[in-house]
Tab-separated table of C-alpha atoms and ligand atoms in Angstrom:
chain	number	residue	atom	x	y	z
A	1	MET	CA	-68.989	35.831	24.356
A	2	GLN	CA	-66.780	35.371	27.432
A	3	ILE	CA	-63.192	36.451	27.096
A	4	GLU	CA	-60.354	34.666	28.896
A	5	LYS	CA	-57.358	36.773	29.926
A	6	ILE	CA	-53.874	35.325	29.529
A	7	ASP	CA	-50.317	36.656	29.611
A	8	VAL	CA	-49.075	34.998	26.429
A	9	GLY	CA	-50.969	33.445	23.542
A	10	ILE	CA	-49.061	31.327	21.040
A	11	VAL	CA	-50.359	30.223	17.653
A	12	GLY	CA	-48.980	26.759	16.884
A	13	ALA	CA	-47.445	23.923	18.899
A	14	GLY	CA	-44.391	23.255	16.724
A	15	PRO	CA	-40.804	23.631	17.976
A	16	ALA	CA	-40.989	27.463	17.923
A	17	GLY	CA	-44.237	27.768	19.862
A	18	LEU	CA	-43.332	24.990	22.266
A	19	SER	CA	-39.895	26.327	23.089
A	20	ALA	CA	-41.279	29.832	23.695
A	21	GLY	CA	-44.182	28.357	25.663
A	22	LEU	CA	-41.878	26.255	27.790
A	23	ALA	CA	-39.602	29.152	28.744
A	24	LEU	CA	-42.565	31.422	29.520
A	25	ALA	CA	-44.540	28.846	31.497
A	26	ASN	CA	-41.387	28.047	33.452
A	27	ASN	CA	-41.155	31.707	34.406
A	28	GLY	CA	-44.702	31.696	35.698
A	29	TYR	CA	-46.555	33.410	32.856
A	30	LYS	CA	-50.094	32.311	32.073
A	31	THR	CA	-49.306	30.804	28.698
A	32	THR	CA	-51.695	29.188	26.242
A	33	ILE	CA	-50.634	27.505	23.012
A	34	PHE	CA	-53.319	27.003	20.373
A	35	GLU	CA	-52.789	24.052	18.049
A	36	GLU	CA	-55.136	23.322	15.190
A	37	HIS	CA	-54.329	19.615	15.001
A	38	LYS	CA	-55.760	16.988	17.335
A	39	ILE	CA	-52.341	15.674	18.328
A	40	VAL	CA	-49.165	17.719	18.700
A	41	GLY	CA	-46.453	16.586	16.280
A	42	ILE	CA	-48.795	14.972	13.773
A	43	PRO	CA	-48.674	15.085	10.792
A	44	ILE	CA	-44.887	14.962	10.536
A	45	GLN	CA	-43.457	17.267	7.881
A	46	CYS	CA	-39.758	16.833	8.426
A	47	GLY	CA	-36.575	15.008	7.433
A	48	GLU	CA	-35.962	14.523	11.193
A	49	GLY	CA	-32.299	15.520	11.212
A	50	ILE	CA	-31.020	17.832	13.926
A	51	SER	CA	-27.627	19.082	15.095
A	52	GLU	CA	-26.439	17.836	18.469
A	53	LYS	CA	-25.987	21.481	19.468
A	54	VAL	CA	-29.694	21.590	20.250
A	55	PHE	CA	-29.010	19.434	23.308
A	56	ILE	CA	-26.583	22.038	24.636
A	57	GLU	CA	-28.933	24.933	23.970
A	58	PHE	CA	-31.935	23.087	25.390
A	59	PRO	CA	-30.617	20.787	28.138
A	60	ILE	CA	-34.147	19.567	28.910
A	61	LEU	CA	-33.898	17.508	25.713
A	62	LYS	CA	-31.133	15.435	27.295
A	63	THR	CA	-33.650	14.005	29.732
A	64	ASN	CA	-35.484	12.064	27.056
A	65	LYS	CA	-34.243	9.275	24.833
A	66	GLU	CA	-37.542	8.220	23.355
A	67	PHE	CA	-37.425	10.624	20.427
A	68	ILE	CA	-33.819	9.846	19.496
A	69	ILE	CA	-33.377	7.358	16.691
A	70	ARG	CA	-29.629	7.469	16.221
A	71	LYS	CA	-26.537	9.655	16.220
A	72	PHE	CA	-24.087	10.400	13.413
A	73	GLY	CA	-20.490	11.551	13.728
A	74	ASN	CA	-20.345	13.153	10.291
A	75	THR	CA	-22.300	14.196	7.234
A	76	LYS	CA	-21.556	13.748	3.545
A	77	ILE	CA	-22.146	16.374	0.910
A	78	TYR	CA	-22.115	15.328	-2.734
A	79	PHE	CA	-21.397	17.750	-5.534
A	80	PRO	CA	-22.021	17.035	-9.233
A	81	GLY	CA	-19.604	14.401	-10.507
A	82	ASP	CA	-20.041	12.497	-7.227
A	83	TYR	CA	-17.309	14.554	-5.571
A	84	THR	CA	-17.762	14.105	-1.843
A	85	VAL	CA	-17.006	16.469	0.990
A	86	PHE	CA	-17.305	15.455	4.637
A	87	GLY	CA	-18.289	17.451	7.700
A	88	ASP	CA	-17.717	16.557	11.339
A	89	THR	CA	-21.232	17.713	12.013
A	90	HIS	CA	-22.533	15.665	14.893
A	91	ALA	CA	-26.206	15.162	14.317
A	92	TYR	CA	-29.166	13.098	15.406
A	93	MET	CA	-32.089	11.526	13.680
A	94	ILE	CA	-35.180	12.103	15.791
A	95	ARG	CA	-38.766	10.911	15.748
A	96	ARG	CA	-40.181	14.337	15.057
A	97	ASP	CA	-43.644	13.532	16.418
A	98	LYS	CA	-42.188	12.270	19.715
A	99	PHE	CA	-39.825	15.261	19.860
A	100	ASP	CA	-42.668	17.787	19.622
A	101	GLN	CA	-44.792	15.712	22.026
A	102	PHE	CA	-41.995	15.641	24.585
A	103	LEU	CA	-41.721	19.431	24.447
A	104	ALA	CA	-45.502	19.682	24.809
A	105	GLN	CA	-45.383	17.491	27.929
A	106	GLN	CA	-42.752	19.795	29.417
A	107	VAL	CA	-44.885	22.864	28.686
A	108	LYS	CA	-47.793	21.260	30.533
A	109	LYS	CA	-45.571	20.196	33.426
A	110	SER	CA	-44.440	23.794	33.768
A	111	GLY	CA	-48.005	25.005	34.017
A	112	GLY	CA	-48.557	26.056	30.393
A	113	LYS	CA	-51.765	25.145	28.562
A	114	ILE	CA	-51.940	23.538	25.133
A	115	LEU	CA	-55.349	23.639	23.499
A	116	THR	CA	-55.388	21.112	20.668
A	117	ASN	CA	-58.025	20.983	17.962
A	118	SER	CA	-58.037	24.759	18.379
A	119	ARG	CA	-57.501	26.808	15.293
A	120	VAL	CA	-56.751	30.507	15.665
A	121	ILE	CA	-59.030	32.167	13.142
A	122	ASP	CA	-58.443	35.814	13.908
A	123	ALA	CA	-56.322	38.163	15.978
A	124	ILE	CA	-56.308	41.893	16.466
A	125	GLU	CA	-53.881	44.119	18.343
A	126	THR	CA	-55.630	46.599	20.640
A	127	LYS	CA	-54.584	48.966	23.428
A	128	GLU	CA	-55.564	46.414	26.072
A	129	GLY	CA	-53.739	43.518	24.437
A	130	VAL	CA	-54.191	41.129	21.542
A	131	LYS	CA	-57.673	39.714	21.013
A	132	ILE	CA	-57.487	36.147	19.763
A	133	LYS	CA	-60.397	34.267	18.277
A	134	ILE	CA	-60.176	30.500	18.065
A	135	LYS	CA	-62.432	27.735	16.844
A	136	LYS	CA	-62.362	24.658	19.062
A	137	ASP	CA	-64.583	21.692	18.266
A	138	GLY	CA	-66.811	23.922	16.141
A	139	THR	CA	-67.231	26.578	18.836
A	140	GLU	CA	-65.657	30.016	18.815
A	141	GLN	CA	-63.796	31.259	21.895
A	142	LEU	CA	-62.117	34.574	22.705
A	143	PHE	CA	-58.891	35.331	24.555
A	144	LEU	CA	-57.230	38.584	25.496
A	145	SER	CA	-53.484	38.221	25.727
A	146	SER	CA	-50.819	40.738	26.724
A	147	VAL	CA	-48.715	39.463	23.830
A	148	LEU	CA	-49.156	37.074	20.925
A	149	LEU	CA	-46.426	34.891	19.413
A	150	ILE	CA	-47.141	33.607	15.952
A	151	ALA	CA	-45.521	30.222	15.456
A	152	GLU	CA	-47.937	28.876	12.873
A	153	GLY	CA	-45.226	27.481	10.615
A	154	PRO	CA	-44.524	28.381	7.005
A	155	LYS	CA	-48.055	29.098	5.808
A	156	GLY	CA	-48.382	32.288	7.902
A	157	ASP	CA	-52.128	32.913	7.450
A	158	ILE	CA	-52.584	34.720	10.765
A	159	ALA	CA	-49.376	36.695	10.326
A	160	ARG	CA	-50.571	37.931	6.928
A	161	LYS	CA	-53.995	38.761	8.348
A	162	LEU	CA	-52.212	40.987	10.842
A	163	GLY	CA	-50.359	42.788	8.051
A	164	PHE	CA	-46.980	41.046	8.232
A	165	ASN	CA	-45.135	39.833	5.167
A	166	THR	CA	-44.487	36.106	5.349
A	167	PRO	CA	-41.455	34.268	3.950
A	168	GLU	CA	-41.031	33.148	0.392
A	169	LEU	CA	-41.327	29.360	0.412
A	170	ILE	CA	-39.690	26.418	-1.288
A	171	ARG	CA	-41.379	23.019	-1.483
A	172	ALA	CA	-40.043	19.681	-0.283
A	173	LEU	CA	-41.127	16.120	-0.911
A	174	GLU	CA	-39.936	13.140	1.086
A	175	TYR	CA	-40.512	9.402	1.142
A	176	ARG	CA	-39.947	7.223	4.156
A	177	ILE	CA	-38.604	4.007	2.728
A	178	GLN	CA	-38.186	0.565	4.220
A	179	GLY	CA	-34.520	-0.379	4.609
A	180	GLU	CA	-31.344	1.547	5.382
A	181	PHE	CA	-29.634	3.140	2.394
A	182	SER	CA	-26.737	4.926	4.022
A	183	ASP	CA	-24.818	4.945	7.268
A	184	THR	CA	-24.893	8.711	7.638
A	185	MET	CA	-26.782	11.814	6.568
A	186	GLU	CA	-26.149	12.645	2.921
A	187	PHE	CA	-26.893	15.796	0.919
A	188	PHE	CA	-26.718	15.936	-2.889
A	189	PHE	CA	-26.308	19.321	-4.570
A	190	ASP	CA	-26.867	19.802	-8.279
A	191	ASN	CA	-28.338	23.079	-9.469
A	192	GLU	CA	-29.695	21.517	-12.646
A	193	LYS	CA	-31.349	18.510	-11.077
A	194	TYR	CA	-32.533	20.262	-7.894
A	195	PRO	CA	-32.777	24.003	-8.619
A	196	PHE	CA	-32.292	26.057	-5.439
A	197	GLY	CA	-32.057	22.912	-3.351
A	198	TYR	CA	-30.767	19.389	-2.966
A	199	SER	CA	-31.737	15.785	-2.406
A	200	TRP	CA	-31.100	14.013	0.865
A	201	ILE	CA	-30.752	10.552	2.361
A	202	PHE	CA	-31.264	10.454	6.132
A	203	PRO	CA	-31.223	6.926	7.579
A	204	ARG	CA	-33.467	6.035	10.525
A	205	ASN	CA	-33.338	2.452	11.878
A	206	ASN	CA	-34.342	-0.030	9.156
A	207	GLU	CA	-35.946	2.902	7.349
A	208	THR	CA	-34.646	5.908	5.439
A	209	ASN	CA	-36.011	9.380	4.799
A	210	VAL	CA	-35.211	10.309	1.224
A	211	GLY	CA	-36.284	13.696	-0.045
A	212	VAL	CA	-35.839	16.637	-2.317
A	213	VAL	CA	-36.240	20.349	-1.735
A	214	THR	CA	-36.357	22.475	-4.859
A	215	THR	CA	-38.145	25.255	-6.682
A	216	ALA	CA	-38.781	22.824	-9.573
A	217	LYS	CA	-42.431	21.836	-9.848
A	218	ASN	CA	-41.893	18.176	-10.824
A	219	ARG	CA	-40.625	17.124	-7.417
A	220	LYS	CA	-42.104	13.624	-7.599
A	221	GLU	CA	-40.428	12.922	-10.908
A	222	ILE	CA	-37.129	14.291	-9.554
A	223	LEU	CA	-37.326	12.236	-6.378
A	224	ASP	CA	-38.240	9.049	-8.222
A	225	LYS	CA	-35.280	9.569	-10.538
A	226	PHE	CA	-32.995	10.160	-7.565
A	227	LEU	CA	-34.105	6.858	-6.001
A	228	LYS	CA	-33.238	5.043	-9.227
A	229	GLU	CA	-29.837	6.747	-9.494
A	230	ARG	CA	-28.912	5.780	-5.937
A	231	ASN	CA	-30.373	2.251	-6.226
A	232	ILE	CA	-32.876	2.861	-3.456
A	233	SER	CA	-35.583	0.313	-4.007
A	234	GLY	CA	-37.371	-0.301	-0.673
A	235	LYS	CA	-41.099	-0.012	-0.125
A	236	ILE	CA	-42.373	3.543	0.377
A	237	ILE	CA	-44.074	3.618	3.786
A	238	LYS	CA	-44.958	7.290	3.951
A	239	LYS	CA	-45.025	10.332	1.679
A	240	ILE	CA	-44.421	13.714	3.218
A	241	GLY	CA	-44.705	17.098	1.559
A	242	GLY	CA	-44.289	20.576	2.909
A	243	SER	CA	-43.021	24.110	2.507
A	244	ILE	CA	-39.912	25.700	3.949
A	245	PRO	CA	-38.929	29.388	4.181
A	246	LYS	CA	-36.315	30.004	1.531
A	247	ASN	CA	-34.851	33.477	1.852
A	248	GLY	CA	-34.230	34.039	5.526
A	249	VAL	CA	-35.844	36.245	8.103
A	250	VAL	CA	-38.752	38.475	7.002
A	251	LYS	CA	-38.522	42.276	6.985
A	252	GLN	CA	-40.729	42.915	9.973
A	253	LEU	CA	-40.787	40.434	12.814
A	254	ALA	CA	-42.718	42.270	15.456
A	255	THR	CA	-45.037	45.017	16.544
A	256	GLN	CA	-45.300	46.092	20.156
A	257	LYS	CA	-47.403	43.101	21.205
A	258	ILE	CA	-46.974	40.576	18.413
A	259	ALA	CA	-43.911	38.645	17.214
A	260	LEU	CA	-43.291	36.082	14.500
A	261	ILE	CA	-41.090	33.128	15.455
A	262	GLY	CA	-39.941	29.900	13.772
A	263	ASP	CA	-40.863	29.300	10.162
A	264	THR	CA	-43.431	32.109	10.246
A	265	GLY	CA	-40.564	34.562	10.744
A	266	GLY	CA	-38.380	32.782	8.175
A	267	PHE	CA	-35.909	31.280	10.667
A	268	THR	CA	-34.614	28.460	8.477
A	269	ASN	CA	-31.067	28.258	7.189
A	270	PRO	CA	-31.043	29.493	3.573
A	271	LEU	CA	-28.490	26.905	2.390
A	272	PHE	CA	-29.706	23.679	4.007
A	273	TYR	CA	-33.220	24.823	4.953
A	274	GLY	CA	-33.148	23.124	8.368
A	275	GLY	CA	-35.381	24.928	10.820
A	276	ILE	CA	-36.211	22.944	13.973
A	277	ARG	CA	-33.352	24.282	16.034
A	278	ASN	CA	-33.572	27.835	14.708
A	279	ALA	CA	-37.318	27.807	15.410
A	280	MET	CA	-36.605	26.782	18.999
A	281	LEU	CA	-33.896	29.405	19.380
A	282	SER	CA	-36.160	32.173	18.075
A	283	GLY	CA	-38.849	31.043	20.547
A	284	LYS	CA	-36.424	31.071	23.455
A	285	ILE	CA	-35.050	34.495	22.519
A	286	VAL	CA	-38.475	36.127	22.410
A	287	ALA	CA	-39.466	34.415	25.679
A	288	ASP	CA	-36.351	35.730	27.412
A	289	ILE	CA	-37.051	39.252	26.136
A	290	ILE	CA	-40.626	39.146	27.424
A	291	ASP	CA	-39.413	37.908	30.801
A	292	PHE	CA	-36.665	40.518	31.007
A	293	GLN	CA	-38.970	43.382	30.053
A	294	ARG	CA	-41.722	42.270	32.432
A	295	LYS	CA	-39.275	42.066	35.305
A	296	ASN	CA	-37.109	45.099	34.584
A	297	GLU	CA	-38.993	47.506	32.398
A	298	LYS	CA	-42.572	46.625	33.392
A	299	LYS	CA	-43.688	47.187	29.815
A	300	VAL	CA	-43.272	44.660	27.025
A	301	ASP	CA	-42.306	45.865	23.572
A	302	LEU	CA	-41.545	43.034	21.168
A	303	ARG	CA	-39.852	45.300	18.652
A	304	THR	CA	-36.759	44.687	20.779
A	305	PHE	CA	-36.968	41.058	19.636
A	306	ASP	CA	-36.921	42.198	16.019
A	307	LYS	CA	-33.703	44.142	16.633
A	308	LYS	CA	-31.961	41.549	18.797
A	309	VAL	CA	-32.724	38.436	16.823
A	310	ARG	CA	-31.357	39.958	13.622
A	311	LYS	CA	-27.978	40.229	15.312
A	312	HIS	CA	-27.988	36.551	16.181
A	313	PRO	CA	-25.771	34.466	13.830
A	314	PHE	CA	-28.659	32.283	12.662
A	315	SER	CA	-30.276	35.298	11.001
A	316	ALA	CA	-27.004	36.563	9.513
A	317	LYS	CA	-27.354	38.198	6.101
A	318	ILE	CA	-24.287	36.335	4.867
A	319	SER	CA	-26.431	33.161	4.686
A	320	ILE	CA	-28.775	34.858	2.219
A	321	LYS	CA	-25.915	36.205	0.161
A	322	SER	CA	-24.300	32.792	-0.084
A	323	HIS	CA	-27.681	31.177	-0.798
A	324	LYS	CA	-28.227	33.528	-3.721
A	325	TYR	CA	-24.730	33.022	-5.055
A	326	PHE	CA	-24.496	29.263	-4.588
A	327	TYR	CA	-27.890	28.368	-5.998
A	328	THR	CA	-27.440	30.488	-9.126
A	329	ARG	CA	-24.073	28.952	-10.087
A	330	SER	CA	-23.670	26.491	-12.938
A	331	VAL	CA	-23.310	22.760	-12.365
A	332	ASN	CA	-19.767	23.169	-13.647
A	333	PHE	CA	-19.034	25.632	-10.852
A	334	GLN	CA	-20.439	23.217	-8.260
A	335	LYS	CA	-18.407	20.408	-9.801
A	336	LYS	CA	-15.205	22.442	-9.487
A	337	ILE	CA	-15.929	23.254	-5.839
A	338	GLY	CA	-16.520	19.543	-5.218
A	339	LYS	CA	-13.284	18.639	-6.976
A	340	VAL	CA	-11.199	21.079	-4.905
A	341	PHE	CA	-12.515	19.722	-1.618
A	342	ASN	CA	-13.135	16.116	-2.673
A	343	GLY	CA	-12.496	13.648	0.144
A	344	THR	CA	-11.748	16.293	2.775
A	345	TYR	CA	-13.338	17.028	6.109
A	346	ILE	CA	-14.165	20.616	5.305
A	347	ASN	CA	-14.304	21.864	8.882
A	348	ARG	CA	-10.860	20.473	9.667
A	349	ILE	CA	-9.202	22.728	7.114
A	350	GLU	CA	-7.368	25.355	9.092
A	351	ASN	CA	-4.414	27.773	8.874
A	352	LYS	CA	-1.737	26.323	6.569
A	353	GLU	CA	-4.190	23.890	5.049
A	354	LEU	CA	-6.606	26.715	4.357
A	355	LEU	CA	-3.912	28.454	2.328
A	356	LYS	CA	-3.414	25.311	0.255
A	357	TYR	CA	-7.108	25.158	-0.586
A	358	LEU	CA	-7.263	28.891	-1.222
A	359	LEU	CA	-4.486	28.459	-3.785
A	360	LYS	CA	-6.381	25.619	-5.406
A	361	LEU	CA	-9.444	27.860	-5.642
A	362	VAL	CA	-7.464	30.822	-6.942
A	363	CYS	CA	-5.953	28.696	-9.689
A	364	ASN	CA	-9.421	27.840	-10.880
A	365	PRO	CA	-10.657	30.553	-13.295
A	366	ILE	CA	-14.320	29.619	-13.031
A	367	LEU	CA	-14.229	29.744	-9.230
A	368	ILE	CA	-12.129	32.829	-8.787
A	369	LYS	CA	-14.135	35.049	-11.131
A	370	ASN	CA	-15.630	36.742	-8.114
A	371	PRO	CA	-13.443	36.339	-4.993
A	372	LYS	CA	-15.775	38.389	-2.786
A	373	LYS	CA	-18.706	36.118	-3.570
A	374	LEU	CA	-16.565	33.036	-3.101
A	375	TYR	CA	-15.827	34.343	0.364
A	376	TRP	CA	-19.567	34.753	0.997
A	377	LEU	CA	-19.942	31.138	0.043
A	378	TYR	CA	-17.282	30.061	2.493
A	379	LYS	CA	-18.900	32.109	5.259
A	380	GLY	CA	-22.375	30.882	4.325
A	381	PHE	CA	-21.372	27.219	4.514
A	382	LYS	CA	-19.662	27.919	7.843
A	383	GLN	CA	-22.885	29.466	9.070
A	384	ALA	CA	-24.834	26.501	7.764
A	385	ARG	CA	-22.529	24.125	9.605
A	386	ASP	CA	-23.523	25.929	12.802
A	387	TYR	CA	-27.179	26.645	12.088
A	388	GLY	CA	-28.084	24.602	9.004
A	389	PHE	CA	-30.182	21.995	10.716
B	401	FAD	C1	-40.204	17.879	4.096
B	401	FAD	C2	-39.485	18.710	5.139
B	401	FAD	C3	-38.315	18.246	5.699
B	401	FAD	C4	-37.654	18.986	6.685
B	401	FAD	N1	-36.543	18.458	7.276
B	401	FAD	C5	-35.941	19.107	8.294
B	401	FAD	C6	-34.852	18.526	8.985
B	401	FAD	O1	-34.446	17.388	8.722
B	401	FAD	N2	-34.271	19.246	9.990
B	401	FAD	C7	-34.706	20.506	10.347
B	401	FAD	O2	-34.134	21.118	11.262
B	401	FAD	N3	-35.756	21.065	9.702
B	401	FAD	C8	-36.394	20.407	8.708
B	401	FAD	N4	-37.484	20.968	8.082
B	401	FAD	C9	-37.957	22.291	8.548
B	401	FAD	C10	-38.667	22.166	9.904
B	401	FAD	O3	-39.615	21.147	9.841
B	401	FAD	C11	-39.304	23.489	10.278
B	401	FAD	O4	-38.356	24.521	10.135
B	401	FAD	C12	-39.849	23.476	11.707
B	401	FAD	O5	-40.881	22.547	11.847
B	401	FAD	C13	-40.359	24.855	12.084
B	401	FAD	O6	-40.994	24.826	13.332
B	401	FAD	P1	-42.184	25.852	13.654
B	401	FAD	O7	-42.557	25.611	15.059
B	401	FAD	O8	-41.803	27.209	13.241
B	401	FAD	O9	-43.368	25.435	12.668
B	401	FAD	P2	-44.170	24.080	12.535
B	401	FAD	O10	-43.368	22.940	12.975
B	401	FAD	O11	-44.724	24.084	11.160
B	401	FAD	O12	-45.370	24.238	13.578
B	401	FAD	C14	-46.446	25.121	13.348
B	401	FAD	C15	-47.660	24.605	14.096
B	401	FAD	O13	-48.691	25.584	14.027
B	401	FAD	C16	-49.930	24.937	13.828
B	401	FAD	N5	-50.856	25.929	13.241
B	401	FAD	C17	-50.771	26.510	12.017
B	401	FAD	N6	-51.760	27.409	11.855
B	401	FAD	C18	-52.478	27.404	13.000
B	401	FAD	C19	-53.629	28.129	13.451
B	401	FAD	N7	-54.212	29.070	12.703
B	401	FAD	N8	-54.129	27.857	14.673
B	401	FAD	C20	-53.532	26.919	15.482
B	401	FAD	N9	-52.455	26.208	15.104
B	401	FAD	C21	-51.920	26.458	13.885
B	401	FAD	C22	-49.578	23.774	12.908
B	401	FAD	O14	-50.565	22.759	12.972
B	401	FAD	C23	-48.237	23.337	13.476
B	401	FAD	O15	-48.386	22.367	14.486
B	401	FAD	C24	-38.166	20.259	7.089
B	401	FAD	C25	-39.338	20.745	6.514
B	401	FAD	C26	-40.011	19.981	5.558
B	401	FAD	C27	-41.284	20.510	4.962
């Protein structure tokens, strides 16, 4: 069988693979992305919310309006008892299929290749490079790549085949519903109703994505109940299910020639589970390392990525600590947190104000039981504000 030589092979044309592919193709590397589906971006498995910060980090996104549905100036977080906390988080609703397709177009424009309908079925790291076996339209093909980036999403089959541990996953279920049921993005926490997760309402235009992410098995029942509680009664146009990494970045992210990026590496925020932007950032970071090493050190060693990316705030351990603490608290604890901050814009609390809220927390025996862990929570939510979705 003929073997095609490339500089970079990438498994998966999601945000992680596409952002890495774009940066590498732009720098002149012979880059091939393998995508098992016929069309990039389909099927959609996403709530379609994204922070506006992604437009600063990836200015190319500013050149396209087609994937943008609408912008929000704030978000609402509900705690048990309907206590509501606001955030000045500027965010967008995007058409996720169009978003991925736009990135794919840019990869191609920059000289990168995207092979659709091409499933990577095997990979092996050798002295000469990484041998990649794909199946395209029923036929097997071989590639030899200097490096391989695994951006195959949460399932991580190829990563596991290569001996990596893949992230622990949590499941999500979402309906796209006719009609608009909110004027902003809303998150509903309740550790009894949605263990280890939350429900959400993300309005599109004349449609709304309503979903739940939880470790509970009866997600459909939970989501249907949520719709009733919030009086959401439109026609369900689409049902979307999927898995999301739950506990942060995996232990080993790279060998010399192989790196895990995006969901495969566990780059989702452990409190809000958003991952599009973090996937793109992880892809860009590894691409920059490859470029730097090729130009300055002549030899690529992706273990540098493993070290560097762990220092980046989106992989901060504090997110895991706060995840573990927050999602194992009682509903009463969550209620009390909601009550303390009810009606406030949480990110506007500063200096003197902060002291006032600290006092309120300190006066609350159930909250102040463990001040260190309460601090983790504060830091974790701060982190989530910056890298939650
Ligand atoms: C229901 C749901 C709602 C979500 N909502 C949001 C949200 O609102 N905001 C947010 O930021 N994040 C959200 N997320 C998370 C977000 O979708 C992911 O974090 C993000 O898609 C990760 O990007 P990725 O490129 O790592 O993986 P993916 O987007 O999963 O892309 C992986 C790609 O690899 C391909 N592939 C897999 N195996 C192979 C193979 N062997 N060969 C070739 N191709 C392969 C797949 O077909 C896929 O195209 C949500 C997730 C779910 C499930």
